[in-house]
Amino acid sequence: MVFYKLLFMVKLVTLGEILIEFNSLTPGPLRHVNYFEKHVAGSEANYCVAFIKQGNECGIIARVGDDEFGYNAIEWLRGQGVDVSHIKIDPTAPTGIFFIQRHYPVPYKSDSIYYRKGSAGSKLSPEDVDENFIKSATLVHSTGITLAISTTAKEAVYKAFELASTRSFDTNIRLKLWSAEEAKKEILKLLSMYHLKFLITDIDDSKIIVGESDPDKVSKELSNYAEIIVMKLGPKGAIVYYDGKKYYSSGYQVLVEDVTGAGDALGGTFLSLYYKGFEIEKALDYAIVASTLNVMIRGDQENLPTTKDIEMFLRDMKK
Amino acid sequence: MVFYKLLFMVKLVTLGEILIEFNSLTPGPLRHVNYFEKHVAGSEANYCVAFIKQGNECGIIARVGDDEFGYNAIEWLRGQGVDVSHIKIDPTAPTGIFFIQRHYPVPYKSDSIYYRKGSAGSKLSPEDVDENFIKSATLVHSTGITLAISTTAKEAVYKAFELASTRSFDTNIRLKLWSAEEAKKEILKLLSMYHLKFLITDIDDSKIIVGESDPDKVSKELSNYAEIIVMKLGPKGAIVYYDGKKYYSSGYQVLVEDVTGAGDALGGTFLSLYYKGFEIEKALDYAIVASTLNVMIRGDQENLPTTKDIEMFLRDMKK
Amino acid sequence: MVFYKLLFMVKLVTLGEILIEFNSLTPGPLRHVNYFEKHVAGSEANYCVAFIKQGNECGIIARVGDDEFGYNAIEWLRGQGVDVSHIKIDPTAPTGIFFIQRHYPVPYKSDSIYYRKGSAGSKLSPEDVDENFIKSATLVHSTGITLAISTTAKEAVYKAFELASTRSFDTNIRLKLWSAEEAKKEILKLLSMYHLKFLITDIDDSKIIVGESDPDKVSKELSNYAEIIVMKLGPKGAIVYYDGKKYYSSGYQVLVEDVTGAGDALGGTFLSLYYKGFEIEKALDYAIVASTLNVMIRGDQENLPTTKDIEMFLRDMKK
Amino acid sequence: MVFYKLLFMVKLVTLGEILIEFNSLTPGPLRHVNYFEKHVAGSEANYCVAFIKQGNECGIIARVGDDEFGYNAIEWLRGQGVDVSHIKIDPTAPTGIFFIQRHYPVPYKSDSIYYRKGSAGSKLSPEDVDENFIKSATLVHSTGITLAISTTAKEAVYKAFELASTRSFDTNIRLKLWSAEEAKKEILKLLSMYHLKFLITDIDDSKIIVGESDPDKVSKELSNYAEIIVMKLGPKGAIVYYDGKKYYSSGYQVLVEDVTGAGDALGGTFLSLYYKGFEIEKALDYAIVASTLNVMIRGDQENLPTTKDIEMFLRDMKK
Amino acid sequence: MVFYKLLFMVKLVTLGEILIEFNSLTPGPLRHVNYFEKHVAGSEANYCVAFIKQGNECGIIARVGDDEFGYNAIEWLRGQGVDVSHIKIDPTAPTGIFFIQRHYPVPYKSDSIYYRKGSAGSKLSPEDVDENFIKSATLVHSTGITLAISTTAKEAVYKAFELASTRSFDTNIRLKLWSAEEAKKEILKLLSMYHLKFLITDIDDSKIIVGESDPDKVSKELSNYAEIIVMKLGPKGAIVYYDGKKYYSSGYQVLVEDVTGAGDALGGTFLSLYYKGFEIEKALDYAIVASTLNVMIRGDQENLPTTKDIEMFLRDMKK
Amino acid sequence: MVFYKLLFMVKLVTLGEILIEFNSLTPGPLRHVNYFEKHVAGSEANYCVAFIKQGNECGIIARVGDDEFGYNAIEWLRGQGVDVSHIKIDPTAPTGIFFIQRHYPVPYKSDSIYYRKGSAGSKLSPEDVDENFIKSATLVHSTGITLAISTTAKEAVYKAFELASTRSFDTNIRLKLWSAEEAKKEILKLLSMYHLKFLITDIDDSKIIVGESDPDKVSKELSNYAEIIVMKLGPKGAIVYYDGKKYYSSGYQVLVEDVTGAGDALGGTFLSLYYKGFEIEKALDYAIVASTLNVMIRGDQENLPTTKDIEMFLRDMKK
């Protein structure tokens, strides 16, 4: 028996906004929700924790406000094993937050109200991107959200991708943050400048970026930009395209509490298992379990499973 | 940008008892439920709010007690946009209440314990029926519940139907309020005296009233009494009979929290969309969405959708 | 027995921002609070409801976002009897919100985190001030908060005060919204331009505005600006200065849950009782009961008492 | 070590209505309370459990409805050790219930809304009074509430007192059940017919019954009717008059959650300790601890202490 | 109308450990669960209450600690109608408890963390087995859990089975309490010594005991040991083997909250209905309803249905 | 603006058991508490977090089980900034837990039920005491609890104190863990072997150890063993004895939710401020604020204040 220690094998660095999530305790329109439950969220933070849960290391480059919610984010992520040494406390702006409305007006879907305009997180800028930190990483990851939240945040992604040897990107288009046109323009611009090892996307985003919704056609269009393309299909599972091959892994039917963060669970788990040496197919099968468990609870990070937990799931559940 | 305003097109007036609902926080027999959640309910109040949500106007003729629950009802309904000018505060009796037991002994069904005998609501009487108020309405609506709660309440319905140009009636038989025989006798008597534009019913009620459970046969039996007959089929959807035509609209499979009030959601939404100029088929399709959303939460009125919300649902859900 | 009706005698119009309040369910630093309870708040909305509870009428000039929280505010206030016809839905900005941290680091005190910068409420502007609406009011009221949230909101206050025959103002300085210097300059400017019938303030604000913390000296300094000055003293009660007279009414020692909104409760109740014809001393005695009840719960408006409730309190409690 | 067994020394039989209590989770007017907590209550049931907690036996003569709340009452009381063999299930009426509003409009006081008119409990009648059961009791107890709820319930008290060798009575006047005049007339009539061993009352009730509020004068007026008179003084403690002596025991200042049931806690504990052989003064000192603990929680019976618990309290608390 | 009375026809005596269950309020890994809900559980106590709900009598032989949880267990079970006269309070050890983790890592499954090592319950010993109590029983029942918790507890089962005329046993293997090898050895030893009237088991346990997972083969292997064998199949229902016959009754698809205790619900209900004179097939059909309702809530005993409740379920639900 | 970083000045190492605390949501006997709230606790862990909150560093030597509660403890403490590198995961035993009963039977006091016998924490042993880790610390601290939980844990304290240059000890006698005699013997033995810089104790413990309850006499008796003696006086404050001087700092009257952990808050804050260079008197004044805030919430660590928070408290509160 030795002292408790997190033994990391590979390091991921993500750039993005950490958010405090206020999830509705009851489904229905928020005007009639009386109680809200606080969680730590933000796509890149979710990726980080999912990555760590498979036994690898992750650090995040981000800013939070000098307020209770900012310290909340840091303490929680440090607790989860995230390297928080590159989170800046920005005293000029508040920590970004959002509210989740669940199952209304569309059952099994969630909607968000953001209070992140002008947030500390959106003040992320190239000066926050420490070259040594980036160089220490095997993989650098960001998402369309970081491109959208501010010009300086976008520039931070450019700087990080410039410095990075290996890159991952999740399109994650949020139409509350920018228009479809802007999203398309900015994402294609980034893709054309930096070749990716991993591109994670879904049907809705693909329709915006390449005007296609058939996964195979999308993958063809995007194959120049990335080595491995993961196409998320929601409850139906996901497809991975790589080396000219295609592998479809189906989803599981479970009771949906809140779908927020399911894509990040899938992406972060897949990346981490890939670096743990899993076959791509197996990594995807496992990653789908992570997103499946994720939709069963409120909160984006609390149900992120370890590799061992995923294996217990797989032993018991039949597709 | 102009000041906030409810622009009503058509006015409905309903007569009935407004109730305070105590819904169990956890499913199972009430003896083991420790916490109860308060809501405003009552079939005719539910109809009213559903009607308003589609952009029309509604007023209710009712009595509540001079107590916290009575003021609760008025403040909530006024908040929802209901014309509360014809609710009387009756200092001689308490506001009626009920408790809901959910998923026991029959999963996905709810049962009620009423404390409404001698309630203020049951003291509704013809003197409360203001001729001008009735005449201001395009449509006057009541239900079998109002016929059952007291003789004076029944007489109030008669007076209102006498004064009304157009009438709607939901059979809503509650066997805790009267026997099947009484229900049959009283409802048929009312139907035979006042021709309805709308008759809303379901299989169980039909069996009592006309001794039939086949929707087509029921509609045939009832066709003399009403122009448009809506036959609710629970989770299976509903059928509308009109102009010798029949249209069946199927239901949606969703997670049931509490079915109480689903029929009112369907009825009130259907009536309002009809007056908004929707085709009858489309009105029914939309109304089913309202009842579907309704069963997903506790509370009868909180999930009543606007026309826009229904359209978002329809875009996303596949039958 | 007649139909339920709010019989208003005098009308108050207030201008300000309606906020959604997220109160912590448990005391302590917000980072460790897991659950938040939603309420409708905002100083001028609080004044409005307190005013109505004594049997007078109140309307509010404000903007909310085209979002669930905006509709929440309107429905709640309409339910409470507020004239909401002059609330605008502004689709360009979100409804302002805030979080309350209770009893930490100072027991029995509350602290707030605002998310109201750029909010719909801060977009209040002179164009929203309807001359007829102002003219229909016996009294027009606003607070230092409205001066602070934006230039257009400040201008709206100026326009309203220009049109108003009688004015009331609560200094309500929030140092999270502006500096002490700005507050002093802007409030003195307003006071010098429009003579007030009522000026409501407290020791901390007075120190900023006139550099004094002795109530008598403050009242002397401010006596040129207003006919009646109410000096709030927190748990110690309040003093009113008028006609060269001074009346001190002591507070009550009760269990403090959240002090937010206590000053508005006192102010709104005092104004309304004054117009109901109460002696000034008695109006203050009663108003202190309103603020006392207010601190015993979370939420700014739920415990606002009617005149009758205040009298029940006074019969039972000993100073 | 032997099997668990309740070793009863003396038996009390009470007659009255068992109620289900819905206590508000938050203080303030009930219209704004969203959640209610269920408890078993009713003055005579409270007496019973308090009596048992000191190691004596108690049975209750009562009726409950054939509904979940009725079975709830029986199962809870049986769990607490009450002899429930003389509770009748009356299928013709519902179990009586009530709601508690706390700290509004008077801090530290509670108010009730009853739904007990026509309840199963009020149908208690002389036929329910089993002679053998009464004869098995060392003491028979009832309260002013049972006299007030119905004529048959009052007659049941008469029959039980007629059969009883030793009697106890708590005046417990509830002005929501009868007028002060009726209360006075009926209670004096009972007192004049049956001499009591114990009369438990308070200042408010005394004022109604004998027109006096000075405890000494009251005790003088009532001394013909009872051997031992306990005068409850609320938070100030209580006085006992016996054998021409007077003993005052002061109360404790604690945080009040809900005062409902505190008098029953005092009365039931006092009676039981008396029969356990305690000196009257000591029995009163202990009984005050029971009522003190009782006001610190919601629920009338959950905090009723054992003799040992009272002794732990006394060792730690200073008057 | 007569006094309320439990009319028992047949008596069951069970031996085992009563536990306090702390069920997680939210699904997911326990480290992220903030709130826990307390219930009374323990397989043999569950059997007891299920048995009683069908109108028969049950007593339990067990030990609990001299602590709040021990008294909690006794009061609850007495409330439910259990004969608690043979529960001993053991002051030398605490009442056993456990925590339930739900839906993680396997959806619809539950996992437990026990704190029962050295518990009062595990100190059950032959001296607790009162010969007269056993002889008063029509049937004596225990489970593999009681064999596993301690040597003295196992010896108590032996003593009880020796004294019993008719025996029932549920294999209930918990691999957190003993190894598969031990379980196999001990259970087979018991079976070989005492012939059973009822043996209740499931596929997983059968695989351990007889190395088979095909129900028919299992039943063949076990047929020497027991007259009637019930093979539980989880959500798929159950099979009963008797008199060389086999009857399969399918399960119902319902929303799973917590499966803990479902097997006990099935077993206890089946045994009781058998003794109530039901046909074996019908007893199994009904018993499956009990286990179905059981999985819909947290808590092992709160949803145990009466025969009448089962019949309401069957009238409404289609297999 | 630089990256977020905890800048530690001085390092404390503590040895002891980390516990998971289940605090009752409502006051009263645990049998009637339905919901429990989970927190991380344990005296030495509390000291650690209090120490860190003043800007110094702390590591803990401890064992937790290989279970959800063990990981819970590690993640939480890491989140709070604790050096968790010397916590061992012991797969042979569960993480220790305890339940808190509040305000019963003594108002404002708390009682505990432990499930820590044989826990992973109690398996702490000298082999866990890493010499380098101890040598890296400015101060090494433990408590009477660690001496009491097991022989190996006690030996671990001896080893650590042997290696340490500077030592602190809190007597913290828990009579549920050992007898007064054992406590006295073991604590005096430790004190006689290792001279302390800091000895923290209270009246009850002193009575056991030196048979005195007068603080001055106690300090005289203990002055040979320690340089600085802190005598905690509960709500009355504390006294510090040093250099032949005595300083008394009074407490604050606040609303008590749960006193558990208040002493640790005082001790840990005092030690840290001492090393931060505060005058001893001032350090004690500040430390009392920490314990005051601590009793206002459930949970031992959530309300531990920073130096800045303490200063805000002191500015506002009057002794």
XYZ file of N, CA and C in Angstrom, chain C residues 51-170:
360
model
N -46.520 48.951 -1.243
C -47.521 50.010 -1.381
C -48.919 49.414 -1.590
N -48.991 48.423 -2.459
C -50.267 47.767 -2.776
C -50.845 47.043 -1.555
N -49.990 46.435 -0.765
C -50.452 45.642 0.371
C -51.258 46.479 1.373
N -51.054 47.801 1.378
C -51.829 48.657 2.278
C -53.117 49.140 1.612
N -53.399 48.618 0.418
C -54.677 48.943 -0.195
C -54.623 50.044 -1.234
N -53.445 50.486 -1.628
C -53.341 51.468 -2.708
C -52.858 50.800 -3.988
N -52.764 51.598 -5.046
C -52.416 51.059 -6.358
C -50.973 51.407 -6.713
N -50.337 50.553 -7.503
C -48.986 50.878 -7.943
C -48.715 50.322 -9.333
N -48.050 51.133 -10.145
C -47.582 50.678 -11.459
C -46.080 50.875 -11.532
N -45.422 50.088 -12.362
C -43.969 50.210 -12.482
C -43.575 50.437 -13.943
N -42.608 51.346 -14.128
C -42.030 51.573 -15.453
C -40.678 50.871 -15.455
N -40.541 49.873 -16.331
C -39.327 49.060 -16.301
C -39.197 48.289 -17.601
N -38.019 47.683 -17.788
C -37.816 46.767 -18.907
C -37.320 45.431 -18.375
N -37.799 44.357 -18.997
C -37.249 43.038 -18.701
C -36.872 42.399 -20.025
N -36.071 41.341 -19.985
C -35.674 40.659 -21.202
C -36.785 39.777 -21.743
N -36.650 39.391 -23.000
C -37.624 38.484 -23.629
C -37.216 37.046 -23.296
N -37.215 36.744 -22.014
C -36.743 35.444 -21.560
C -37.599 34.975 -20.384
N -37.376 33.741 -19.966
C -38.187 33.169 -18.892
C -38.186 34.033 -17.633
N -37.042 34.647 -17.326
C -36.973 35.438 -16.102
C -37.778 36.731 -16.248
N -37.802 37.266 -17.448
C -38.609 38.456 -17.698
C -40.095 38.161 -17.525
N -40.545 37.061 -18.125
C -41.961 36.717 -17.989
C -42.290 36.342 -16.550
N -41.330 35.725 -15.887
C -41.478 35.396 -14.474
C -41.796 36.659 -13.669
N -41.017 37.713 -13.926
C -41.191 38.981 -13.214
C -42.573 39.568 -13.470
N -42.980 39.586 -14.718
C -44.284 40.171 -15.068
C -45.426 39.374 -14.434
N -45.369 38.057 -14.571
C -46.471 37.232 -14.048
C -46.580 37.351 -12.526
N -45.430 37.350 -11.870
C -45.445 37.469 -10.412
C -46.024 38.816 -9.984
N -45.522 39.890 -10.593
C -45.974 41.232 -10.189
C -47.443 41.434 -10.524
N -47.873 40.957 -11.694
C -49.298 41.053 -12.023
C -50.105 40.288 -10.970
N -49.615 39.132 -10.585
C -50.279 38.359 -9.536
C -50.389 39.150 -8.240
N -49.368 39.918 -7.910
C -49.360 40.719 -6.684
C -50.203 41.982 -6.800
N -50.771 42.217 -7.972
C -51.653 43.369 -8.140
C -50.981 44.582 -8.769
N -49.730 44.463 -9.166
C -49.017 45.591 -9.779
C -49.552 45.851 -11.191
N -49.668 47.118 -11.541
C -50.025 47.498 -12.922
C -48.770 47.294 -13.779
N -48.774 46.243 -14.596
C -47.580 45.896 -15.374
C -47.653 46.407 -16.807
N -48.621 47.288 -17.053
C -48.829 47.743 -18.436
C -47.678 48.595 -18.964
N -46.810 49.078 -18.078
C -45.690 49.892 -18.539
C -44.345 49.226 -18.343
N -44.385 47.885 -18.344
C -43.135 47.118 -18.408
C -42.921 46.760 -19.879
N -41.723 47.078 -20.388
C -41.414 46.705 -21.772
C -40.583 45.430 -21.805
N -40.873 44.603 -22.815
C -40.049 43.423 -23.071
C -38.959 43.857 -24.040
N -37.717 43.853 -23.593
C -36.607 44.292 -24.453
C -35.867 43.053 -24.959
N -35.995 42.738 -26.251
C -35.413 41.500 -26.763
C -33.897 41.574 -26.933
N -33.303 42.745 -26.666
C -31.865 42.895 -26.936
C -30.984 42.599 -25.726
N -31.582 42.326 -24.595
C -30.759 42.131 -23.397
C -31.480 41.225 -22.408
N -30.718 40.543 -21.559
C -31.350 39.628 -20.608
C -31.891 40.355 -19.368
N -32.814 39.716 -18.702
C -33.323 40.213 -17.433
C -32.189 40.174 -16.395
N -32.042 41.240 -15.640
C -30.994 41.284 -14.608
C -31.262 40.314 -13.475
N -30.212 39.746 -12.926
C -30.356 38.793 -11.821
C -29.311 39.075 -10.739
N -29.514 38.510 -9.568
C -28.468 38.566 -8.545
C -28.573 37.384 -7.592
N -27.459 37.112 -6.931
C -27.350 36.008 -5.974
C -27.117 36.616 -4.595
N -27.718 36.025 -3.595
C -27.542 36.519 -2.230
C -26.747 35.504 -1.389
N -25.687 36.008 -0.772
C -24.897 35.220 0.198
C -25.310 35.708 1.579
N -25.677 34.784 2.446
C -26.230 35.176 3.739
C -25.347 34.802 4.922
N -25.268 35.683 5.891
C -24.603 35.424 7.182
C -23.101 35.133 7.081
N -22.495 35.518 5.993
C -21.063 35.296 5.848
C -20.462 36.397 4.982
N -19.342 36.983 5.362
C -18.596 36.734 6.603
C -19.192 37.421 7.818
N -20.252 38.211 7.634
C -20.825 38.896 8.793
C -22.195 38.310 9.126
N -22.332 37.690 10.291
C -23.627 37.128 10.681
C -24.746 38.177 10.603
N -25.914 37.759 10.146
C -27.118 38.613 10.065
C -27.023 39.668 8.969
N -25.965 39.634 8.170
C -25.878 40.530 7.020
C -25.937 39.688 5.745
N -26.309 40.325 4.639
C -26.341 39.637 3.355
C -25.474 40.385 2.352
N -24.926 39.667 1.395
C -24.114 40.261 0.353
C -24.676 39.792 -0.997
N -24.442 40.593 -2.056
C -25.016 40.233 -3.351
C -23.951 40.128 -4.442
N -24.171 39.207 -5.377
C -23.402 39.185 -6.629
C -24.400 39.514 -7.729
N -24.146 40.615 -8.437
C -25.068 41.046 -9.499
C -24.663 40.510 -10.864
N -25.646 40.148 -11.664
C -25.447 39.945 -13.102
C -26.473 40.855 -13.783
N -26.214 42.165 -13.715
C -27.177 43.142 -14.230
C -26.545 44.151 -15.170
N -25.237 44.036 -15.392
C -24.549 44.958 -16.305
C -25.061 44.701 -17.724
N -25.551 45.753 -18.392
C -26.065 45.568 -19.742
C -27.407 44.861 -19.783
N -28.049 44.717 -18.625
C -29.334 44.011 -18.568
C -30.438 44.813 -19.235
N -31.533 44.143 -19.540
C -32.707 44.814 -20.104
C -33.149 45.939 -19.171
N -33.123 45.673 -17.883
C -33.554 46.678 -16.915
C -32.732 47.948 -17.007
N -31.441 47.812 -17.289
C -30.568 48.991 -17.357
C -30.800 49.785 -18.640
N -31.556 49.222 -19.559
C -31.859 49.928 -20.819
C -33.083 50.833 -20.684
N -33.631 50.878 -19.496
C -34.742 51.804 -19.233
C -34.347 53.177 -19.765
N -35.278 53.844 -20.486
C -34.885 55.134 -21.054
C -36.070 56.086 -21.067
N -35.826 57.382 -21.277
C -36.905 58.367 -21.223
C -38.086 57.996 -22.107
N -37.846 57.341 -23.239
C -38.957 56.981 -24.128
C -39.951 56.033 -23.460
N -39.510 55.372 -22.388
C -40.411 54.446 -21.684
C -41.346 55.183 -20.726
N -41.028 56.462 -20.476
C -41.797 57.221 -19.497
C -43.004 57.876 -20.179
N -44.139 57.247 -20.001
C -45.377 57.679 -20.649
C -46.009 58.801 -19.807
N -46.139 59.963 -20.423
C -46.639 61.130 -19.688
C -47.975 60.873 -19.007
N -48.880 60.217 -19.724
C -50.201 59.961 -19.126
C -50.123 59.071 -17.893
N -49.214 58.106 -17.986
C -49.063 57.178 -16.869
C -48.544 57.928 -15.647
N -47.567 58.778 -15.864
C -47.016 59.581 -14.761
C -48.098 60.500 -14.183
N -48.854 61.112 -15.078
C -49.875 62.063 -14.623
C -50.993 61.362 -13.848
N -51.195 60.098 -14.115
C -52.247 59.361 -13.401
C -51.847 59.054 -11.956
N -50.564 59.297 -11.650
C -50.068 58.915 -10.333
C -50.131 60.058 -9.333
N -50.482 59.726 -8.111
C -50.426 60.691 -7.019
C -48.972 60.959 -6.636
N -48.167 59.939 -6.759
C -46.771 60.024 -6.324
C -45.896 59.236 -7.289
N -44.709 59.819 -7.587
C -43.742 59.117 -8.442
C -42.485 58.857 -7.616
N -41.992 57.622 -7.693
C -40.881 57.231 -6.824
C -39.770 56.537 -7.605
N -38.522 56.844 -7.222
C -37.408 56.043 -7.730
C -36.306 56.025 -6.676
N -35.168 55.397 -7.044
C -34.098 55.233 -6.053
C -32.729 55.489 -6.681
N -31.727 55.565 -5.833
C -30.361 55.752 -6.295
C -29.906 54.650 -7.234
N -30.509 53.473 -7.094
C -30.129 52.364 -7.975
C -30.434 52.705 -9.426
N -31.606 53.266 -9.677
C -31.989 53.586 -11.054
C -31.070 54.668 -11.630
N -30.646 55.589 -10.776
C -29.678 56.591 -11.252
C -28.366 55.928 -11.653
N -28.035 54.849 -10.964
C -26.709 54.256 -11.126
C -26.608 53.254 -12.266
N -27.717 52.608 -12.626
C -27.582 51.474 -13.559
C -27.238 51.877 -14.994
N -27.641 53.095 -15.417
C -27.264 53.546 -16.769
C -27.646 55.008 -16.941
N -27.056 55.631 -17.927
C -27.381 57.033 -18.208
C -28.832 57.180 -18.666
N -29.271 56.240 -19.501
C -30.653 56.358 -19.991
C -31.650 56.148 -18.855
N -31.320 55.246 -17.950
C -32.221 55.018 -16.815
C -32.291 56.284 -15.962
N -31.137 56.905 -15.757
C -31.100 58.156 -14.988
C -31.965 59.215 -15.678
N -31.822 59.304 -16.970
C -32.612 60.279 -17.718
C -34.109 59.992 -17.614
N -34.440 58.715 -17.538
C -35.852 58.347 -17.374
C -36.377 58.893 -16.050
N -35.546 58.792 -15.002
C -35.963 59.329 -13.705
C -36.172 60.841 -13.815
N -35.240 61.506 -14.476
C -35.373 62.963 -14.644
C -36.677 63.320 -15.365
N -36.940 62.595 -16.441
C -38.167 62.871 -17.188
C -39.400 62.654 -16.308
N -39.391 61.581 -15.588
C -40.548 61.254 -14.739
C -40.712 62.301 -13.630
N -39.611 62.674 -13.006
C -39.687 63.655 -11.923
C -40.135 65.016 -12.477
N -39.711 65.319 -13.690
C -40.119 66.565 -14.336
C -41.645 66.586 -14.508
N -42.187 65.440 -14.917
C -43.625 65.355 -15.186
C -44.453 65.193 -13.904
N -43.806 64.714 -12.864
C -44.552 64.370 -11.649
C -44.918 65.598 -10.831
N -46.050 65.505 -10.165
C -46.436 66.587 -9.253
C -45.809 66.357 -7.876
N -45.725 65.110 -7.473
C -45.196 64.778 -6.148
C -44.178 63.674 -6.304
N -43.054 63.798 -5.552
C -41.944 62.867 -5.783
C -41.441 62.237 -4.486
N -40.986 61.025 -4.630
C -40.357 60.311 -3.514
C -39.058 59.707 -4.023
N -38.051 59.660 -3.144
C -36.755 59.126 -3.567
C -36.094 58.404 -2.396
N -35.580 57.221 -2.690
C -34.822 56.456 -1.687
C -33.374 56.437 -2.177
